[in-house]
mmCIF file with all atom_site columns, C-alpha atoms and ligand atoms in Angstrom:
data_model
loop_
_atom_site.group_PDB
_atom_site.id
_atom_site.type_symbol
_atom_site.label_atom_id
_atom_site.label_alt_id
_atom_site.label_comp_id
_atom_site.label_asym_id
_atom_site.label_entity_id
_atom_site.label_seq_id
_atom_site.pdbx_PDB_ins_code
_atom_site.Cartn_x
_atom_site.Cartn_y
_atom_site.Cartn_z
_atom_site.occupancy
_atom_site.B_iso_or_equiv
_atom_site.pdbx_formal_charge
_atom_site.auth_seq_id
_atom_site.auth_comp_id
_atom_site.auth_asym_id
_atom_site.auth_atom_id
_atom_site.pdbx_PDB_model_num
ATOM   1   C CA . MET A 1 1   ? -7.748  -46.098 18.161  1.00 0.00 ? 732  MET A CA 1
ATOM   2   C CA . ASN A 1 2   ? -11.130 -45.766 19.974  1.00 0.00 ? 733  ASN A CA 1
ATOM   3   C CA . SER A 1 3   ? -9.487  -46.087 23.387  1.00 0.00 ? 734  SER A CA 1
ATOM   4   C CA . VAL A 1 4   ? -7.113  -43.139 22.989  1.00 0.00 ? 735  VAL A CA 1
ATOM   5   C CA . THR A 1 5   ? -7.997  -40.168 25.173  1.00 0.00 ? 736  THR A CA 1
ATOM   6   C CA . THR A 1 6   ? -8.503  -37.328 22.737  1.00 0.00 ? 737  THR A CA 1
ATOM   7   C CA . ILE A 1 7   ? -8.609  -33.615 23.382  1.00 0.00 ? 738  ILE A CA 1
ATOM   8   C CA . ALA A 1 8   ? -10.140 -31.603 20.579  1.00 0.00 ? 739  ALA A CA 1
ATOM   9   C CA . GLY A 1 9   ? -11.429 -28.057 20.333  1.00 0.00 ? 740  GLY A CA 1
ATOM   10  C CA . GLN A 1 10  ? -15.137 -27.383 19.965  1.00 0.00 ? 741  GLN A CA 1
ATOM   11  C CA . LEU A 1 11  ? -15.927 -24.832 17.273  1.00 0.00 ? 742  LEU A CA 1
ATOM   12  C CA . ASP A 1 12  ? -17.902 -22.619 19.627  1.00 0.00 ? 743  ASP A CA 1
ATOM   13  C CA . ALA A 1 13  ? -17.106 -18.893 19.559  1.00 0.00 ? 744  ALA A CA 1
ATOM   14  C CA . ARG A 1 14  ? -19.676 -17.856 22.187  1.00 0.00 ? 745  ARG A CA 1
ATOM   15  C CA . GLY A 1 15  ? -18.254 -15.617 24.889  1.00 0.00 ? 746  GLY A CA 1
ATOM   16  C CA . LEU A 1 16  ? -14.938 -14.970 23.126  1.00 0.00 ? 747  LEU A CA 1
ATOM   17  C CA . LYS A 1 17  ? -13.324 -11.657 22.229  1.00 0.00 ? 748  LYS A CA 1
ATOM   18  C CA . ILE A 1 18  ? -11.561 -11.726 18.873  1.00 0.00 ? 749  ILE A CA 1
ATOM   19  C CA . ALA A 1 19  ? -9.424  -9.267  16.903  1.00 0.00 ? 750  ALA A CA 1
ATOM   20  C CA . ILE A 1 20  ? -9.012  -9.440  13.145  1.00 0.00 ? 751  ILE A CA 1
ATOM   21  C CA . VAL A 1 21  ? -5.944  -7.676  11.742  1.00 0.00 ? 752  VAL A CA 1
ATOM   22  C CA . ALA A 1 22  ? -6.178  -7.107  7.990   1.00 0.00 ? 753  ALA A CA 1
ATOM   23  C CA . THR A 1 23  ? -4.045  -5.311  5.433   1.00 0.00 ? 754  THR A CA 1
ATOM   24  C CA . ARG A 1 24  ? -5.200  -2.450  3.237   1.00 0.00 ? 755  ARG A CA 1
ATOM   25  C CA . PHE A 1 25  ? -2.700  -3.635  0.591   1.00 0.00 ? 756  PHE A CA 1
ATOM   26  C CA . ASN A 1 26  ? -4.578  -5.776  -1.959  1.00 0.00 ? 757  ASN A CA 1
ATOM   27  C CA . ASP A 1 27  ? -7.831  -4.888  -0.215  1.00 0.00 ? 758  ASP A CA 1
ATOM   28  C CA . PHE A 1 28  ? -9.921  -6.210  -3.104  1.00 0.00 ? 759  PHE A CA 1
ATOM   29  C CA . ILE A 1 29  ? -8.707  -9.680  -2.065  1.00 0.00 ? 760  ILE A CA 1
ATOM   30  C CA . VAL A 1 30  ? -8.302  -9.094  1.664   1.00 0.00 ? 761  VAL A CA 1
ATOM   31  C CA . ASP A 1 31  ? -11.855 -7.774  2.082   1.00 0.00 ? 762  ASP A CA 1
ATOM   32  C CA . ARG A 1 32  ? -13.076 -11.190 0.902   1.00 0.00 ? 763  ARG A CA 1
ATOM   33  C CA . LEU A 1 33  ? -10.938 -12.873 3.549   1.00 0.00 ? 764  LEU A CA 1
ATOM   34  C CA . VAL A 1 34  ? -12.292 -10.516 6.221   1.00 0.00 ? 765  VAL A CA 1
ATOM   35  C CA . GLY A 1 35  ? -15.860 -11.208 5.110   1.00 0.00 ? 766  GLY A CA 1
ATOM   36  C CA . GLY A 1 36  ? -15.255 -14.953 5.285   1.00 0.00 ? 767  GLY A CA 1
ATOM   37  C CA . ALA A 1 37  ? -13.682 -14.780 8.741   1.00 0.00 ? 768  ALA A CA 1
ATOM   38  C CA . VAL A 1 38  ? -16.447 -12.561 10.186  1.00 0.00 ? 769  VAL A CA 1
ATOM   39  C CA . ASP A 1 39  ? -19.170 -14.729 8.691   1.00 0.00 ? 770  ASP A CA 1
ATOM   40  C CA . TYR A 1 40  ? -17.558 -17.908 10.053  1.00 0.00 ? 771  TYR A CA 1
ATOM   41  C CA . LEU A 1 41  ? -17.120 -16.511 13.567  1.00 0.00 ? 772  LEU A CA 1
ATOM   42  C CA . GLU A 1 42  ? -20.673 -15.147 13.743  1.00 0.00 ? 773  GLU A CA 1
ATOM   43  C CA . ARG A 1 43  ? -22.107 -18.441 12.505  1.00 0.00 ? 774  ARG A CA 1
ATOM   44  C CA . HIS A 1 44  ? -20.219 -20.120 15.335  1.00 0.00 ? 775  HIS A CA 1
ATOM   45  C CA . GLY A 1 45  ? -21.734 -17.898 17.990  1.00 0.00 ? 776  GLY A CA 1
ATOM   46  C CA . LEU A 1 46  ? -19.472 -14.858 18.220  1.00 0.00 ? 777  LEU A CA 1
ATOM   47  C CA . ASP A 1 47  ? -21.229 -11.670 19.260  1.00 0.00 ? 778  ASP A CA 1
ATOM   48  C CA . ARG A 1 48  ? -20.446 -8.884  16.768  1.00 0.00 ? 779  ARG A CA 1
ATOM   49  C CA . ASP A 1 49  ? -19.750 -6.520  19.691  1.00 0.00 ? 780  ASP A CA 1
ATOM   50  C CA . SER A 1 50  ? -16.933 -8.849  20.753  1.00 0.00 ? 781  SER A CA 1
ATOM   51  C CA . LEU A 1 51  ? -15.086 -8.487  17.462  1.00 0.00 ? 782  LEU A CA 1
ATOM   52  C CA . ILE A 1 52  ? -12.764 -5.700  16.359  1.00 0.00 ? 783  ILE A CA 1
ATOM   53  C CA . LEU A 1 53  ? -11.177 -5.166  12.966  1.00 0.00 ? 784  LEU A CA 1
ATOM   54  C CA . VAL A 1 54  ? -7.799  -3.434  12.833  1.00 0.00 ? 785  VAL A CA 1
ATOM   55  C CA . ARG A 1 55  ? -6.466  -2.286  9.463   1.00 0.00 ? 786  ARG A CA 1
ATOM   56  C CA . VAL A 1 56  ? -2.727  -2.148  8.791   1.00 0.00 ? 787  VAL A CA 1
ATOM   57  C CA . PRO A 1 57  ? -0.891  -0.873  5.692   1.00 0.00 ? 788  PRO A CA 1
ATOM   58  C CA . GLY A 1 58  ? 0.598   -4.163  4.477   1.00 0.00 ? 789  GLY A CA 1
ATOM   59  C CA . ALA A 1 59  ? 1.645   -7.664  5.450   1.00 0.00 ? 790  ALA A CA 1
ATOM   60  C CA . PHE A 1 60  ? 4.955   -6.421  6.818   1.00 0.00 ? 791  PHE A CA 1
ATOM   61  C CA . GLU A 1 61  ? 3.043   -4.550  9.561   1.00 0.00 ? 792  GLU A CA 1
ATOM   62  C CA . LEU A 1 62  ? 0.900   -7.534  10.619  1.00 0.00 ? 793  LEU A CA 1
ATOM   63  C CA . PRO A 1 63  ? 3.318   -8.933  13.254  1.00 0.00 ? 794  PRO A CA 1
ATOM   64  C CA . LEU A 1 64  ? 3.778   -5.676  15.143  1.00 0.00 ? 795  LEU A CA 1
ATOM   65  C CA . VAL A 1 65  ? 0.073   -4.995  15.418  1.00 0.00 ? 796  VAL A CA 1
ATOM   66  C CA . CYS A 1 66  ? -0.730  -8.616  16.325  1.00 0.00 ? 797  CYS A CA 1
ATOM   67  C CA . ARG A 1 67  ? 1.943   -8.414  19.020  1.00 0.00 ? 798  ARG A CA 1
ATOM   68  C CA . LYS A 1 68  ? 0.458   -5.246  20.533  1.00 0.00 ? 799  LYS A CA 1
ATOM   69  C CA . LEU A 1 69  ? -3.030  -6.782  20.560  1.00 0.00 ? 800  LEU A CA 1
ATOM   70  C CA . ALA A 1 70  ? -1.732  -9.994  22.126  1.00 0.00 ? 801  ALA A CA 1
ATOM   71  C CA . ALA A 1 71  ? 0.136   -8.052  24.811  1.00 0.00 ? 802  ALA A CA 1
ATOM   72  C CA . ALA A 1 72  ? -3.087  -6.274  25.778  1.00 0.00 ? 803  ALA A CA 1
ATOM   73  C CA . HIS A 1 73  ? -4.504  -9.660  26.911  1.00 0.00 ? 804  HIS A CA 1
ATOM   74  C CA . ALA A 1 74  ? -7.937  -8.396  25.891  1.00 0.00 ? 805  ALA A CA 1
ATOM   75  C CA . TYR A 1 75  ? -8.542  -10.930 23.114  1.00 0.00 ? 806  TYR A CA 1
ATOM   76  C CA . ASN A 1 76  ? -8.810  -14.706 23.202  1.00 0.00 ? 807  ASN A CA 1
ATOM   77  C CA . GLY A 1 77  ? -7.493  -14.928 19.660  1.00 0.00 ? 808  GLY A CA 1
ATOM   78  C CA . ILE A 1 78  ? -6.400  -12.981 16.610  1.00 0.00 ? 809  ILE A CA 1
ATOM   79  C CA . VAL A 1 79  ? -6.927  -13.595 12.895  1.00 0.00 ? 810  VAL A CA 1
ATOM   80  C CA . ALA A 1 80  ? -4.195  -12.126 10.673  1.00 0.00 ? 811  ALA A CA 1
ATOM   81  C CA . LEU A 1 81  ? -5.335  -11.553 7.096   1.00 0.00 ? 812  LEU A CA 1
ATOM   82  C CA . GLY A 1 82  ? -3.479  -10.292 4.054   1.00 0.00 ? 813  GLY A CA 1
ATOM   83  C CA . ALA A 1 83  ? -2.351  -11.090 0.548   1.00 0.00 ? 814  ALA A CA 1
ATOM   84  C CA . VAL A 1 84  ? 1.156   -10.841 -0.837  1.00 0.00 ? 815  VAL A CA 1
ATOM   85  C CA . ILE A 1 85  ? 1.311   -11.206 -4.603  1.00 0.00 ? 816  ILE A CA 1
ATOM   86  C CA . ARG A 1 86  ? 4.642   -11.778 -6.345  1.00 0.00 ? 817  ARG A CA 1
ATOM   87  C CA . GLY A 1 87  ? 5.928   -8.904  -8.481  1.00 0.00 ? 818  GLY A CA 1
ATOM   88  C CA . ALA A 1 88  ? 9.001   -8.364  -10.634 1.00 0.00 ? 819  ALA A CA 1
ATOM   89  C CA . THR A 1 89  ? 11.490  -8.017  -7.768  1.00 0.00 ? 820  THR A CA 1
ATOM   90  C CA . PRO A 1 90  ? 12.451  -10.121 -4.711  1.00 0.00 ? 821  PRO A CA 1
ATOM   91  C CA . HIS A 1 91  ? 10.354  -7.805  -2.472  1.00 0.00 ? 822  HIS A CA 1
ATOM   92  C CA . PHE A 1 92  ? 7.703   -10.540 -2.216  1.00 0.00 ? 823  PHE A CA 1
ATOM   93  C CA . ASP A 1 93  ? 10.121  -12.937 -0.531  1.00 0.00 ? 824  ASP A CA 1
ATOM   94  C CA . TYR A 1 94  ? 11.147  -10.454 2.163   1.00 0.00 ? 825  TYR A CA 1
ATOM   95  C CA . VAL A 1 95  ? 7.581   -9.425  2.967   1.00 0.00 ? 826  VAL A CA 1
ATOM   96  C CA . CYS A 1 96  ? 6.327   -13.046 3.124   1.00 0.00 ? 827  CYS A CA 1
ATOM   97  C CA . ALA A 1 97  ? 9.231   -14.254 5.238   1.00 0.00 ? 828  ALA A CA 1
ATOM   98  C CA . GLU A 1 98  ? 9.087   -11.450 7.792   1.00 0.00 ? 829  GLU A CA 1
ATOM   99  C CA . ALA A 1 99  ? 5.292   -11.478 8.055   1.00 0.00 ? 830  ALA A CA 1
ATOM   100 C CA . SER A 1 100 ? 5.029   -15.230 8.554   1.00 0.00 ? 831  SER A CA 1
ATOM   101 C CA . LYS A 1 101 ? 8.000   -15.455 10.946  1.00 0.00 ? 832  LYS A CA 1
ATOM   102 C CA . GLY A 1 102 ? 6.770   -12.456 12.923  1.00 0.00 ? 833  GLY A CA 1
ATOM   103 C CA . ILE A 1 103 ? 3.244   -13.795 13.278  1.00 0.00 ? 834  ILE A CA 1
ATOM   104 C CA . ALA A 1 104 ? 4.469   -17.249 14.323  1.00 0.00 ? 835  ALA A CA 1
ATOM   105 C CA . GLN A 1 105 ? 6.901   -15.770 16.846  1.00 0.00 ? 836  GLN A CA 1
ATOM   106 C CA . THR A 1 106 ? 4.179   -13.512 18.249  1.00 0.00 ? 837  THR A CA 1
ATOM   107 C CA . MET A 1 107 ? 1.871   -16.463 18.754  1.00 0.00 ? 838  MET A CA 1
ATOM   108 C CA . LEU A 1 108 ? 4.576   -18.459 20.554  1.00 0.00 ? 839  LEU A CA 1
ATOM   109 C CA . ASP A 1 109 ? 5.780   -15.540 22.696  1.00 0.00 ? 840  ASP A CA 1
ATOM   110 C CA . SER A 1 110 ? 2.296   -14.459 23.755  1.00 0.00 ? 841  SER A CA 1
ATOM   111 C CA . GLY A 1 111 ? 0.421   -17.753 23.926  1.00 0.00 ? 842  GLY A CA 1
ATOM   112 C CA . THR A 1 112 ? -2.448  -16.106 22.034  1.00 0.00 ? 843  THR A CA 1
ATOM   113 C CA . PRO A 1 113 ? -3.695  -18.194 19.092  1.00 0.00 ? 844  PRO A CA 1
ATOM   114 C CA . ILE A 1 114 ? -3.302  -16.375 15.785  1.00 0.00 ? 845  ILE A CA 1
ATOM   115 C CA . GLY A 1 115 ? -5.017  -17.674 12.674  1.00 0.00 ? 846  GLY A CA 1
ATOM   116 C CA . PHE A 1 116 ? -2.588  -17.341 9.782   1.00 0.00 ? 847  PHE A CA 1
ATOM   117 C CA . GLY A 1 117 ? -4.607  -16.030 6.855   1.00 0.00 ? 848  GLY A CA 1
ATOM   118 C CA . LEU A 1 118 ? -1.849  -14.491 4.783   1.00 0.00 ? 849  LEU A CA 1
ATOM   119 C CA . LEU A 1 119 ? -2.049  -15.477 1.126   1.00 0.00 ? 850  LEU A CA 1
ATOM   120 C CA . THR A 1 120 ? 1.358   -15.757 -0.565  1.00 0.00 ? 851  THR A CA 1
ATOM   121 C CA . CYS A 1 121 ? 0.604   -16.053 -4.249  1.00 0.00 ? 852  CYS A CA 1
ATOM   122 C CA . ASP A 1 122 ? 2.462   -16.049 -7.549  1.00 0.00 ? 853  ASP A CA 1
ATOM   123 C CA . SER A 1 123 ? -0.441  -14.360 -9.349  1.00 0.00 ? 854  SER A CA 1
ATOM   124 C CA . ILE A 1 124 ? -3.658  -12.431 -8.798  1.00 0.00 ? 855  ILE A CA 1
ATOM   125 C CA . GLU A 1 125 ? -5.516  -15.480 -10.120 1.00 0.00 ? 856  GLU A CA 1
ATOM   126 C CA . GLN A 1 126 ? -4.112  -17.634 -7.312  1.00 0.00 ? 857  GLN A CA 1
ATOM   127 C CA . ALA A 1 127 ? -5.212  -15.023 -4.780  1.00 0.00 ? 858  ALA A CA 1
ATOM   128 C CA . ILE A 1 128 ? -8.748  -14.839 -6.201  1.00 0.00 ? 859  ILE A CA 1
ATOM   129 C CA . GLU A 1 129 ? -8.994  -18.641 -6.059  1.00 0.00 ? 860  GLU A CA 1
ATOM   130 C CA . ARG A 1 130 ? -8.197  -18.522 -2.307  1.00 0.00 ? 861  ARG A CA 1
ATOM   131 C CA . ALA A 1 131 ? -10.468 -15.607 -1.456  1.00 0.00 ? 862  ALA A CA 1
ATOM   132 C CA . GLY A 1 132 ? -13.842 -17.247 -1.808  1.00 0.00 ? 863  GLY A CA 1
ATOM   133 C CA . SER A 1 133 ? -13.774 -19.145 -5.089  1.00 0.00 ? 864  SER A CA 1
ATOM   134 C CA . LYS A 1 134 ? -12.124 -22.326 -6.458  1.00 0.00 ? 865  LYS A CA 1
ATOM   135 C CA . ALA A 1 135 ? -9.793  -22.998 -3.530  1.00 0.00 ? 866  ALA A CA 1
ATOM   136 C CA . GLY A 1 136 ? -12.145 -21.862 -0.773  1.00 0.00 ? 867  GLY A CA 1
ATOM   137 C CA . ASN A 1 137 ? -11.656 -18.880 1.506   1.00 0.00 ? 868  ASN A CA 1
ATOM   138 C CA . LYS A 1 138 ? -8.454  -18.785 3.546   1.00 0.00 ? 869  LYS A CA 1
ATOM   139 C CA . GLY A 1 139 ? -10.011 -16.188 5.864   1.00 0.00 ? 870  GLY A CA 1
ATOM   140 C CA . VAL A 1 140 ? -12.555 -18.798 6.918   1.00 0.00 ? 871  VAL A CA 1
ATOM   141 C CA . GLU A 1 141 ? -9.807  -21.387 7.421   1.00 0.00 ? 872  GLU A CA 1
ATOM   142 C CA . ALA A 1 142 ? -7.707  -19.000 9.516   1.00 0.00 ? 873  ALA A CA 1
ATOM   143 C CA . ALA A 1 143 ? -10.683 -18.120 11.732  1.00 0.00 ? 874  ALA A CA 1
ATOM   144 C CA . ALA A 1 144 ? -11.550 -21.805 12.154  1.00 0.00 ? 875  ALA A CA 1
ATOM   145 C CA . ALA A 1 145 ? -7.976  -22.730 13.080  1.00 0.00 ? 876  ALA A CA 1
ATOM   146 C CA . MET A 1 146 ? -7.778  -19.914 15.614  1.00 0.00 ? 877  MET A CA 1
ATOM   147 C CA . LEU A 1 147 ? -11.091 -20.926 17.196  1.00 0.00 ? 878  LEU A CA 1
ATOM   148 C CA . GLU A 1 148 ? -10.137 -24.590 17.436  1.00 0.00 ? 879  GLU A CA 1
ATOM   149 C CA . THR A 1 149 ? -6.757  -23.686 18.962  1.00 0.00 ? 880  THR A CA 1
ATOM   150 C CA . ILE A 1 150 ? -8.357  -21.417 21.585  1.00 0.00 ? 881  ILE A CA 1
ATOM   151 C CA . ARG A 1 151 ? -10.639 -24.251 22.645  1.00 0.00 ? 882  ARG A CA 1
ATOM   152 C CA . VAL A 1 152 ? -7.840  -26.849 22.659  1.00 0.00 ? 883  VAL A CA 1
ATOM   153 C CA . LEU A 1 153 ? -5.579  -24.680 24.812  1.00 0.00 ? 884  LEU A CA 1
ATOM   154 C CA . GLU A 1 154 ? -8.384  -24.235 27.353  1.00 0.00 ? 885  GLU A CA 1
ATOM   155 C CA . GLN A 1 155 ? -8.319  -27.977 27.981  1.00 0.00 ? 886  GLN A CA 1
ATOM   156 C CA . LEU A 1 156 ? -4.562  -28.451 28.387  1.00 0.00 ? 887  LEU A CA 1
HETATM 157 N N1 . INI B 2 .   ? 2.186   -5.753  1.232   1.00 0.00 ? 1320 INI B N1 1
HETATM 158 C C1 . INI B 2 .   ? 1.197   -6.663  1.096   1.00 0.00 ? 1320 INI B C1 1
HETATM 159 O O1 . INI B 2 .   ? 0.415   -6.855  2.050   1.00 0.00 ? 1320 INI B O1 1
HETATM 160 N N2 . INI B 2 .   ? 1.042   -7.353  -0.044  1.00 0.00 ? 1320 INI B N2 1
HETATM 161 C C2 . INI B 2 .   ? 1.889   -7.183  -1.112  1.00 0.00 ? 1320 INI B C2 1
HETATM 162 O O2 . INI B 2 .   ? 1.688   -7.848  -2.159  1.00 0.00 ? 1320 INI B O2 1
HETATM 163 C C3 . INI B 2 .   ? 2.937   -6.249  -1.005  1.00 0.00 ? 1320 INI B C3 1
HETATM 164 N N3 . INI B 2 .   ? 3.834   -6.023  -2.108  1.00 0.00 ? 1320 INI B N3 1
HETATM 165 O O3 . INI B 2 .   ? 3.772   -6.757  -3.107  1.00 0.00 ? 1320 INI B O3 1
HETATM 166 O O4 . INI B 2 .   ? 4.648   -5.149  -2.080  1.00 0.00 ? 1320 INI B O4 1
HETATM 167 C C4 . INI B 2 .   ? 3.076   -5.520  0.206   1.00 0.00 ? 1320 INI B C4 1
HETATM 168 N N4 . INI B 2 .   ? 4.037   -4.613  0.371   1.00 0.00 ? 1320 INI B N4 1
HETATM 169 C C5 . INI B 2 .   ? 3.980   -3.610  1.396   1.00 0.00 ? 1320 INI B C5 1
HETATM 170 C C6 . INI B 2 .   ? 4.610   -4.043  2.708   1.00 0.00 ? 1320 INI B C6 1
HETATM 171 O O5 . INI B 2 .   ? 3.827   -5.044  3.356   1.00 0.00 ? 1320 INI B O5 1
HETATM 172 C C7 . INI B 2 .   ? 4.732   -2.865  3.680   1.00 0.00 ? 1320 INI B C7 1
HETATM 173 O O6 . INI B 2 .   ? 3.463   -2.369  3.982   1.00 0.00 ? 1320 INI B O6 1
HETATM 174 C C8 . INI B 2 .   ? 5.585   -1.733  3.093   1.00 0.00 ? 1320 INI B C8 1
HETATM 175 O O7 . INI B 2 .   ? 6.854   -2.223  2.695   1.00 0.00 ? 1320 INI B O7 1
HETATM 176 C C9 . INI B 2 .   ? 5.793   -0.615  4.139   1.00 0.00 ? 1320 INI B C9 1
HETATM 177 O O8 . INI B 2 .   ? 6.399   -1.097  5.324   1.00 0.00 ? 1320 INI B O8 1
#
């Protein structure tokens, strides 16, 4: 497949303006995701002055705030971070479904890349594993995906 023309995003965050939107709900987990995303973006050249962090109450509020930021056209990309942890009622399913649908729809409607860093876990242990331990840090992965998508779109 050497001869196939390939377009791929460079993981270079220099010169970009980025917004991170993070929930206060489950902040003991989400703060680890935020730390991972900030660290990743700075190590890839992002100037700290070009980064804002917006806090929202919970995952259900992520789409609305991402949509407002995208509509401002002031940011090249957005990283949405949160953690929904299953409880005793079906509440989990409604919050996960609306948050993920809303974020995806916002990305498609606005054309602004949004890194999807919303953990949807059956237990606190699963969330801890994905917030900088056994299963990596999903905040880092969301920031990386957003960055790569920004740089791919620039070439299309
Ligand atoms: N919000 C979360 O971000 N994570 C959760 O685990 C969660 N649970 O389990 O209830 C949660 N609920 C709050 C929700 O996102 C809204 O903030 C709330 O319903 C007010 O609109």
